[in-house]
Structures are given as structure tokens and as C-alpha cells.
XYZ file of N, CA, C and O in Angstrom:
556
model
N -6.617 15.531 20.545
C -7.256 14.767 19.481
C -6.386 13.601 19.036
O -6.812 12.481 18.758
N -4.707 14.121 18.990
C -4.478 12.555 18.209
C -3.250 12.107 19.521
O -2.027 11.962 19.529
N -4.098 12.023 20.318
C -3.459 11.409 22.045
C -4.223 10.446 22.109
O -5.214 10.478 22.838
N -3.825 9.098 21.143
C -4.843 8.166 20.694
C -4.091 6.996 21.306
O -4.662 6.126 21.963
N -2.649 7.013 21.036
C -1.875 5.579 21.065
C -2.099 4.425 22.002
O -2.174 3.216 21.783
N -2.200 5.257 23.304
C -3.057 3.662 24.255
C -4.447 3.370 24.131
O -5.064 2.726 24.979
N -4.959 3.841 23.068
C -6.359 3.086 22.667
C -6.703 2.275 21.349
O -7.744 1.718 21.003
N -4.985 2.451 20.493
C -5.215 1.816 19.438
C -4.855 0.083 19.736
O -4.008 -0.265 20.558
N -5.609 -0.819 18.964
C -5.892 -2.029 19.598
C -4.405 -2.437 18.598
O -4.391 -2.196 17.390
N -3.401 -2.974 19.207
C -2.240 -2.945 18.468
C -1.960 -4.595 18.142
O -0.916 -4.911 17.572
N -2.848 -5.512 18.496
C -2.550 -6.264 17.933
C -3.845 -6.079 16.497
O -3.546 -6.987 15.722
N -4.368 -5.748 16.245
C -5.148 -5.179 15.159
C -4.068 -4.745 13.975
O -3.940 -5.057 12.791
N -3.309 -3.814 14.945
C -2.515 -3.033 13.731
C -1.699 -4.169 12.598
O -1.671 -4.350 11.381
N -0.957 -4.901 14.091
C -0.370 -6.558 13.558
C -0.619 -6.393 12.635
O -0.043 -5.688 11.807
N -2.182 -7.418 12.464
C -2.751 -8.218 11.468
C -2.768 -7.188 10.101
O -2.072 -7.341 9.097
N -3.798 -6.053 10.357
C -3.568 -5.525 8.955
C -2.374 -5.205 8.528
O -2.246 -5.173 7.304
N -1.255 -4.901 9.317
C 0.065 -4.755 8.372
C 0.504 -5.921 7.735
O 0.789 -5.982 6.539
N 0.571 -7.053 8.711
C 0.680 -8.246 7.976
C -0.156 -8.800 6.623
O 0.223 -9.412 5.625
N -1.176 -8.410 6.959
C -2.007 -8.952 5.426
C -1.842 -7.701 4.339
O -1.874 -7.980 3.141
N -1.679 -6.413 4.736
C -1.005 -5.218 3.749
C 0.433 -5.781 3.307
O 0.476 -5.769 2.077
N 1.442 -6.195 3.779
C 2.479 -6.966 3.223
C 2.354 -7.912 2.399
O 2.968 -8.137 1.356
N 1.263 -8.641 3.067
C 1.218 -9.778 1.960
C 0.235 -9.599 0.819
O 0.482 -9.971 -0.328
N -0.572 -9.177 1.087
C -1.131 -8.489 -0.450
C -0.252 -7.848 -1.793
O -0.363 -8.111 -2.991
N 0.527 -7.043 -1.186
C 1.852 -6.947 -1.705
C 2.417 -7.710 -2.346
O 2.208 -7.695 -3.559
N 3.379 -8.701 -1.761
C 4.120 -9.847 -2.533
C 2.782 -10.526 -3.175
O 2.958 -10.527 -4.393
N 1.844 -10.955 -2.940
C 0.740 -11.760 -3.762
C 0.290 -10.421 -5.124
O -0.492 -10.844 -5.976
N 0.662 -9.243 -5.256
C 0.194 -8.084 -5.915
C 0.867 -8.495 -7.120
O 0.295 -8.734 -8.184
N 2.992 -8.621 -6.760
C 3.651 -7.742 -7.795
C 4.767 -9.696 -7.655
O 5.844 -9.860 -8.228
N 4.228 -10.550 -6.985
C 4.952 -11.879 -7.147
C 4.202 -12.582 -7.646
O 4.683 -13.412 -8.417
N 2.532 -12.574 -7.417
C 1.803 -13.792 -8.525
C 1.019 -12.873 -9.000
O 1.439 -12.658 -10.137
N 0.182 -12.246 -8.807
C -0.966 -11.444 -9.713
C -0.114 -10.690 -10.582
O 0.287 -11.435 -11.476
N 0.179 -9.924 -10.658
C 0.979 -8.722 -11.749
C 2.848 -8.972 -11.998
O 3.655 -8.095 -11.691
N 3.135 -9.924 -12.421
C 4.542 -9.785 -11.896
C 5.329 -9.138 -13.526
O 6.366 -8.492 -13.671
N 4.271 -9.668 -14.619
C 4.476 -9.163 -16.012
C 4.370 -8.018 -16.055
O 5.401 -7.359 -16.189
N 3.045 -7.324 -15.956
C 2.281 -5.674 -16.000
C 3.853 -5.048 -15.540
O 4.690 -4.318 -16.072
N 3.739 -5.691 -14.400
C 4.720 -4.725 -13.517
C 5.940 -3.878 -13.916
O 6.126 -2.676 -14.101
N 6.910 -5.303 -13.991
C 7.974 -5.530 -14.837
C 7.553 -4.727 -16.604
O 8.398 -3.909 -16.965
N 6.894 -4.853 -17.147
C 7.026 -3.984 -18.179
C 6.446 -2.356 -17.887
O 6.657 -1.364 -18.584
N 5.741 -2.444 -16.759
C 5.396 -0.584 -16.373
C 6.558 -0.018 -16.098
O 6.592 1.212 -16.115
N 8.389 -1.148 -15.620
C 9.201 -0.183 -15.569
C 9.934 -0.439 -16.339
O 11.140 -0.541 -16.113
N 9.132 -0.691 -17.980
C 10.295 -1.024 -19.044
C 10.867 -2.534 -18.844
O 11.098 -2.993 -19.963
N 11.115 -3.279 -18.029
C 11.969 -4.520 -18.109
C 11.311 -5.527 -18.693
O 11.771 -6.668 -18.742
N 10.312 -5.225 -19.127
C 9.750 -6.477 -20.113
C 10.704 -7.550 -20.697
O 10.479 -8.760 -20.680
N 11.957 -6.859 -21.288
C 12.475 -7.862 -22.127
C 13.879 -8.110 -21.048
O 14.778 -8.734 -21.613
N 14.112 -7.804 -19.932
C 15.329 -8.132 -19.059
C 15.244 -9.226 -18.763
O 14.153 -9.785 -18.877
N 16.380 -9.923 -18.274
C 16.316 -10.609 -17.435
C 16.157 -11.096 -15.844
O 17.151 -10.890 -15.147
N 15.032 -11.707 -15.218
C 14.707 -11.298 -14.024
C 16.218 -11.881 -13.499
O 16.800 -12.857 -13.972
N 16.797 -10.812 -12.136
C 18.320 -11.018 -11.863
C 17.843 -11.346 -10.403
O 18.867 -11.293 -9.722
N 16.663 -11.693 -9.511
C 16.765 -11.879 -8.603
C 16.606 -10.856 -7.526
O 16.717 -11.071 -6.319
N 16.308 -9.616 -8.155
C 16.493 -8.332 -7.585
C 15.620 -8.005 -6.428
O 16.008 -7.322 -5.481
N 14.443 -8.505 -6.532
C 13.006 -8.709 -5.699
C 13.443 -9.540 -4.595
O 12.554 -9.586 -3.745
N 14.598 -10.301 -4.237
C 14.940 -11.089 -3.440
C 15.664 -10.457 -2.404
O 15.491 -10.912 -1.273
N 16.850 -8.999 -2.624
C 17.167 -8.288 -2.246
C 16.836 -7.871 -0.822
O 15.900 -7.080 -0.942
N 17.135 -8.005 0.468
C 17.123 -7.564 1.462
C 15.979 -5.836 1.324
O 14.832 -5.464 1.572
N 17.108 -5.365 0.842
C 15.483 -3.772 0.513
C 14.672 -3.602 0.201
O 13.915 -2.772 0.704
N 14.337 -4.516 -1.091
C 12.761 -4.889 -1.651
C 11.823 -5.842 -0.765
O 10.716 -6.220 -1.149
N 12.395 -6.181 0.457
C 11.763 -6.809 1.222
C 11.253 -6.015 2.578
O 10.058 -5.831 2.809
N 11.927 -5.733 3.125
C 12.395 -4.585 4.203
C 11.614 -3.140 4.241
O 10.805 -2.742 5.079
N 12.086 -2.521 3.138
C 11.691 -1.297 2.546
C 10.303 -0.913 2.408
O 9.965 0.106 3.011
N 9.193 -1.705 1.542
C 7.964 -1.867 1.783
C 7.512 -2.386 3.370
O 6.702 -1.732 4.027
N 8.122 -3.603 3.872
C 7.684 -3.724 4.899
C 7.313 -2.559 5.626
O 6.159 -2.465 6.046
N 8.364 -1.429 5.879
C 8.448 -0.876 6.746
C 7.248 0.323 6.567
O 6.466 0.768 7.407
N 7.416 0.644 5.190
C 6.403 1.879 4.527
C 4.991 1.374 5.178
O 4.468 2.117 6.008
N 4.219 -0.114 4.764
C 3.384 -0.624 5.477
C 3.196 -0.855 6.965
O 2.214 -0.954 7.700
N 4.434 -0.899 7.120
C 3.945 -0.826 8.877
C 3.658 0.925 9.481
O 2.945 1.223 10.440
N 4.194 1.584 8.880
C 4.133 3.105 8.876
C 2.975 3.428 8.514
O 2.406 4.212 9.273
N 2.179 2.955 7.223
C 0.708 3.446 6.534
C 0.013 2.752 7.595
O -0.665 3.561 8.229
N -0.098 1.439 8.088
C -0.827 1.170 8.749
C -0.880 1.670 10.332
O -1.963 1.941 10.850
N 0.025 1.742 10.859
C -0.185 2.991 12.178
C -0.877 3.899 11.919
O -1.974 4.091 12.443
N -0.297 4.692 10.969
C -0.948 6.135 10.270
C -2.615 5.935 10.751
O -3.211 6.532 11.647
N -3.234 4.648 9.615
C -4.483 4.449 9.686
C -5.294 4.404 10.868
O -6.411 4.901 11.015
N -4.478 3.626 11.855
C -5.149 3.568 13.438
C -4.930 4.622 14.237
O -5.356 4.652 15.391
N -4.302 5.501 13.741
C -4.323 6.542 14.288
C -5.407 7.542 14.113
O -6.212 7.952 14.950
N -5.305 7.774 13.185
C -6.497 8.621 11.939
C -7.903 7.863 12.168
O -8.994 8.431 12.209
N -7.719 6.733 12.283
C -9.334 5.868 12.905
C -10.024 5.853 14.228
O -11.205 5.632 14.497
N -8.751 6.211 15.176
C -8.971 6.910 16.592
C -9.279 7.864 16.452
O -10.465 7.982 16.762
N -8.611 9.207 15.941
C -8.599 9.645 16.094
C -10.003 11.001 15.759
O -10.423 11.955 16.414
N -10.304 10.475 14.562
C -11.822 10.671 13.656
C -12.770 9.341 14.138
O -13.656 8.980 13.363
N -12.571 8.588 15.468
C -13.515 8.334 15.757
C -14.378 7.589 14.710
O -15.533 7.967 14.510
N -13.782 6.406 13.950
C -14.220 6.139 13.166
C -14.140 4.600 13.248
O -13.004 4.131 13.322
N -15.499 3.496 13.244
C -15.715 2.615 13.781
C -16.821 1.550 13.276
O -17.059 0.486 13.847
N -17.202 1.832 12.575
C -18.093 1.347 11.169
C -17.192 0.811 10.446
O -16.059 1.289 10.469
N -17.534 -0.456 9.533
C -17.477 -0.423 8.281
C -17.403 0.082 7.024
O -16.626 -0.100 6.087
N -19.012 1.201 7.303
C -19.047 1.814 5.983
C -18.223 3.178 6.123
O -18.052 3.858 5.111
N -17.756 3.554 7.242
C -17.184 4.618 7.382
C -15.322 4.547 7.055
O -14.461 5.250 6.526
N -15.450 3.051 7.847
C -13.812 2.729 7.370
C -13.969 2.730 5.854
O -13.124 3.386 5.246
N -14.682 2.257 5.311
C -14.551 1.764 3.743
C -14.095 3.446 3.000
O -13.128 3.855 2.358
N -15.584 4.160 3.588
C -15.161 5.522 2.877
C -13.987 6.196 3.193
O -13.593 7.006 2.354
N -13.269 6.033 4.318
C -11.900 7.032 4.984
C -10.628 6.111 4.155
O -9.602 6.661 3.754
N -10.862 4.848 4.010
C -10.197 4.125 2.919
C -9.854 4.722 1.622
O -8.744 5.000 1.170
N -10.910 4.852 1.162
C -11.106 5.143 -0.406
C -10.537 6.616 -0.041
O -9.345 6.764 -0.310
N -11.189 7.706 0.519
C -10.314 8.553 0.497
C -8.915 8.835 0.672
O -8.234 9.617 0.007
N -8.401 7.786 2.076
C -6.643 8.246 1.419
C -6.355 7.186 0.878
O -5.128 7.161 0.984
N -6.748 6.025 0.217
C -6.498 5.478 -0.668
C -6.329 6.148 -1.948
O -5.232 5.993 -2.486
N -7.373 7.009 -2.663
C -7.117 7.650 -3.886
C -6.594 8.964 -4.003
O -5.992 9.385 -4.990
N -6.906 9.762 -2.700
C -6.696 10.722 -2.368
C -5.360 10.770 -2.236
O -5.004 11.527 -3.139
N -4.255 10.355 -1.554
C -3.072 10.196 -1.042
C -2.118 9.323 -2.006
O -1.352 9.731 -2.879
N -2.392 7.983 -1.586
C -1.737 7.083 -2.259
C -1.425 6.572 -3.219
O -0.341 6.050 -3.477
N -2.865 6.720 -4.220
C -3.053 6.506 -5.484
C -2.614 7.386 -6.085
O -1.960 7.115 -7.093
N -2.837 8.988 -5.634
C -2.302 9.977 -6.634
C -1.178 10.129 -6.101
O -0.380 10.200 -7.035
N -0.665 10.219 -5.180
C 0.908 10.377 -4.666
C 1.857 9.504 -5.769
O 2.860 9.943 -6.331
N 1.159 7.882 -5.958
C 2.289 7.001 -6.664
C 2.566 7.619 -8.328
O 3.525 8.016 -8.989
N 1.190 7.433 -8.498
C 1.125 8.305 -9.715
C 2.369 9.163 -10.086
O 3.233 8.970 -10.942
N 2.178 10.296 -9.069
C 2.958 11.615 -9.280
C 4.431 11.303 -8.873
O 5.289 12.104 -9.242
N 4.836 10.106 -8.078
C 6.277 10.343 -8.025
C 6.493 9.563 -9.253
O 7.658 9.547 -9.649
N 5.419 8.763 -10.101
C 6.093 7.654 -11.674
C 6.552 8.982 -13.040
O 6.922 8.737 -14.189
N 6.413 9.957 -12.578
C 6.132 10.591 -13.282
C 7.074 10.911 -13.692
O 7.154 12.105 -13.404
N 7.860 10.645 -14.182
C 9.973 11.277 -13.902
C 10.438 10.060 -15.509
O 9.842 9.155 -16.094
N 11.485 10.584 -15.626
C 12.180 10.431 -17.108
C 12.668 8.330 -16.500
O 12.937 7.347 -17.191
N 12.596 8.452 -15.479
C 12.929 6.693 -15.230
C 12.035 5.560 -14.953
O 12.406 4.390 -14.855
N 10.349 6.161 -14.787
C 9.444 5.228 -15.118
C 8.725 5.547 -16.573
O 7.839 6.370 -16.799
N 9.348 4.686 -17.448
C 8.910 4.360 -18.260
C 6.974 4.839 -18.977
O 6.516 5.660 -19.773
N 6.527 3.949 -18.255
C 5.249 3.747 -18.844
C 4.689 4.175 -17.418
O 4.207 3.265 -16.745
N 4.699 5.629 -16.809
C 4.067 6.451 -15.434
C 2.846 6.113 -15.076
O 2.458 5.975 -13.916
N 2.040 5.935 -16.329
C 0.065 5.805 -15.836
C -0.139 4.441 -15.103
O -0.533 4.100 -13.988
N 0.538 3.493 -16.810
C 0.746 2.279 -16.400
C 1.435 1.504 -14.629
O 0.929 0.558 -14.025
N 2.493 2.195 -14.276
C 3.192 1.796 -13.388
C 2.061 2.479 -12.256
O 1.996 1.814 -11.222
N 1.217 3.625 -12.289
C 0.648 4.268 -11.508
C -0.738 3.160 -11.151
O -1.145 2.823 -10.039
N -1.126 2.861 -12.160
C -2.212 2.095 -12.097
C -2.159 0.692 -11.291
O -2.978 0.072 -10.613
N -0.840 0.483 -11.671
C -0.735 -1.274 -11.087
C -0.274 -1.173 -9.315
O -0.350 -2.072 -8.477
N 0.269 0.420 -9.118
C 0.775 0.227 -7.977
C -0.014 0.914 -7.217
O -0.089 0.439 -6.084
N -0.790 2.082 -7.438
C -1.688 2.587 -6.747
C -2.859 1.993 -6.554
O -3.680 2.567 -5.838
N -3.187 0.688 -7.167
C -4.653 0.171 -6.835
C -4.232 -0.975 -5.723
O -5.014 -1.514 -4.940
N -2.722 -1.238 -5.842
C -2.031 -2.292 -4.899
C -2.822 -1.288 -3.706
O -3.800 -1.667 -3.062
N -2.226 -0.047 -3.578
C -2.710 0.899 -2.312
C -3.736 0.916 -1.899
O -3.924 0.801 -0.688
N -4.767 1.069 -2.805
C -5.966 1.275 -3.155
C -6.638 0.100 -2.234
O -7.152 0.261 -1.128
N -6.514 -1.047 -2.921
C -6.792 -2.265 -2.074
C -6.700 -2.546 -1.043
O -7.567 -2.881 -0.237
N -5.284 -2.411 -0.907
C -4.308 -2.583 0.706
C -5.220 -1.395 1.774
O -5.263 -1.644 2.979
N -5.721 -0.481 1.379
C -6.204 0.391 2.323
C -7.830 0.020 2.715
O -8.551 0.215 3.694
N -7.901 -0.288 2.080
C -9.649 -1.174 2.066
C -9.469 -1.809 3.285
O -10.029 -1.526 4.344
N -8.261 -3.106 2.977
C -7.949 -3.991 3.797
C -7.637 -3.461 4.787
O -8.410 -3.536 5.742
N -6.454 -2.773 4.907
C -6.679 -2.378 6.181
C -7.233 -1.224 7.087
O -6.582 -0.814 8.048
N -7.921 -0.938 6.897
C -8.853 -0.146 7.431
C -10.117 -0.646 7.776
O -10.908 -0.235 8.625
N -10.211 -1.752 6.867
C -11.953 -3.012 7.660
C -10.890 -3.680 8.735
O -11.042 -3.688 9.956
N -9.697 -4.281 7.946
C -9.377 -4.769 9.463
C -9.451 -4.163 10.912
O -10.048 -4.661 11.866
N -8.926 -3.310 10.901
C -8.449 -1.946 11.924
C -9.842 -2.296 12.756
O -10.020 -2.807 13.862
N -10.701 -1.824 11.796
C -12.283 -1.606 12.684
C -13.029 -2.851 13.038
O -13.913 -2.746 13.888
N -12.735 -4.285 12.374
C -12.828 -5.520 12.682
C -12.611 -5.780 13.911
O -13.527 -6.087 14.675
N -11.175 -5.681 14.330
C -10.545 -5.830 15.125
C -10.169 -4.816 16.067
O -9.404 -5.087 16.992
């Protein structure tokens, strides 16, 4: 069943990881960069450049290139090739997984404002899985 890998269309994977990355920096660098910053308390810091950091760059990259394999795998593998079917296998480990996973690791004495930080980063997921998962089957 998941003896899929020479049928996943891998320049597909490319693209949606690439536009899952960049949804990302467009998420938490122009859309939310306030929300954000105060879901982990730093509202009143000073931004030090930290987002510029080799790991904050890297680090997600890599998680996204990982979720998005995952997906083409799981889309081979469930035979799944529609639209409306990607949309729904989306939403499921989108909210199912990702959304409540982020949630549950904010949950700790060092994120601040947990729902808040859960909300802004799990719908990043949320989204990002939409995306890539129409891509996947687009392409």
C-alpha cells in the first residue's frame, strides 16, 4: 500500500512545498507579524532580528518539505485524486493533526497566550494543507 514513491509526481511535491514555505513567511512576515509576536508575549520587545536566523529559516523549511512528502504519500497511497477529495483529506489532517497538534504543544508555561498562538499558527497549517494537497492533485 504505501510502495508509492515512484509514482509520486515529484516535481508536484516541489511546487507545493515551495508555495507551503512561502505562505509561511507571507503568514508570520506580512499578514500576522503583530498577532504573532504578541501570542508569544513579545508584543512590547524589541524585534532583534531573530526571524533572520539561519534556523527560523531552515527549520520550517524542512518540517514543510517533510509535511509535504507525507501528503503525496498519503494521496498515493489512499488513492486520492479529486479535488473535492484532496480538499476533504486536507481539512482532515489539517485540523485533525496539525491544528490540534500546534495547539497542544502551545500549551506549556512558555507560550504565553496558547489558544491565541494556536489559532494563528494552526490555521497557517490549516491553509498550507489546503494548498498543498490541491496542488499535489493539480499537478
Amino acid at each position: 500500500m504505501f510502495n508509492v514513491l515512484s509514482s509520486i509526481n515529484w516535481l508536484g511535491v516541489a511546487a507545493a512545498f515551495i508555495a507551503y514555505f512561502l505562505l509561511g513567511a507571507m503568514w508570520y512576515l506580512g499578514l500576522f507579524p503583530k498577532p504573532y509576536r504578541a501570542s508569544l508575549g513579545k508584543e512590547n520587545e524589541p524585534d532583534t532580528g531573530q526571524n533572520q536566523q539561519l534556523l527560523y529559516i531552515v527549520g520550517p523549511a524542512v518540517c514543510a518539505l517533510i509535511i509535504t512528502i507525507t501528503c503525496a504519500v498519503l494521496l498515493s497511497a489512499l488513492h486520492i485524486n479529486t479535488y473535492g477529495n484532496a480538499l476533504r483529506f486536507a481539512l482532515v489532517v489539517g485540523v485533525g493533526y496539525l491544528f490540534t497538534n500546534t495547539v497542544n504543544i502551545a500549551i506549556n508555561p512558555n507560550i504565553p497566550r496558547p489558544f491565541f498562538y494556536g489559532l494563528i499558527t494552526g490555521s497557517y497549517h490549516l491553509v498550507g494543507m489546503v494548498l498543498v494537497n490541491l496542488l499535489l492533485v493539480a499537478l
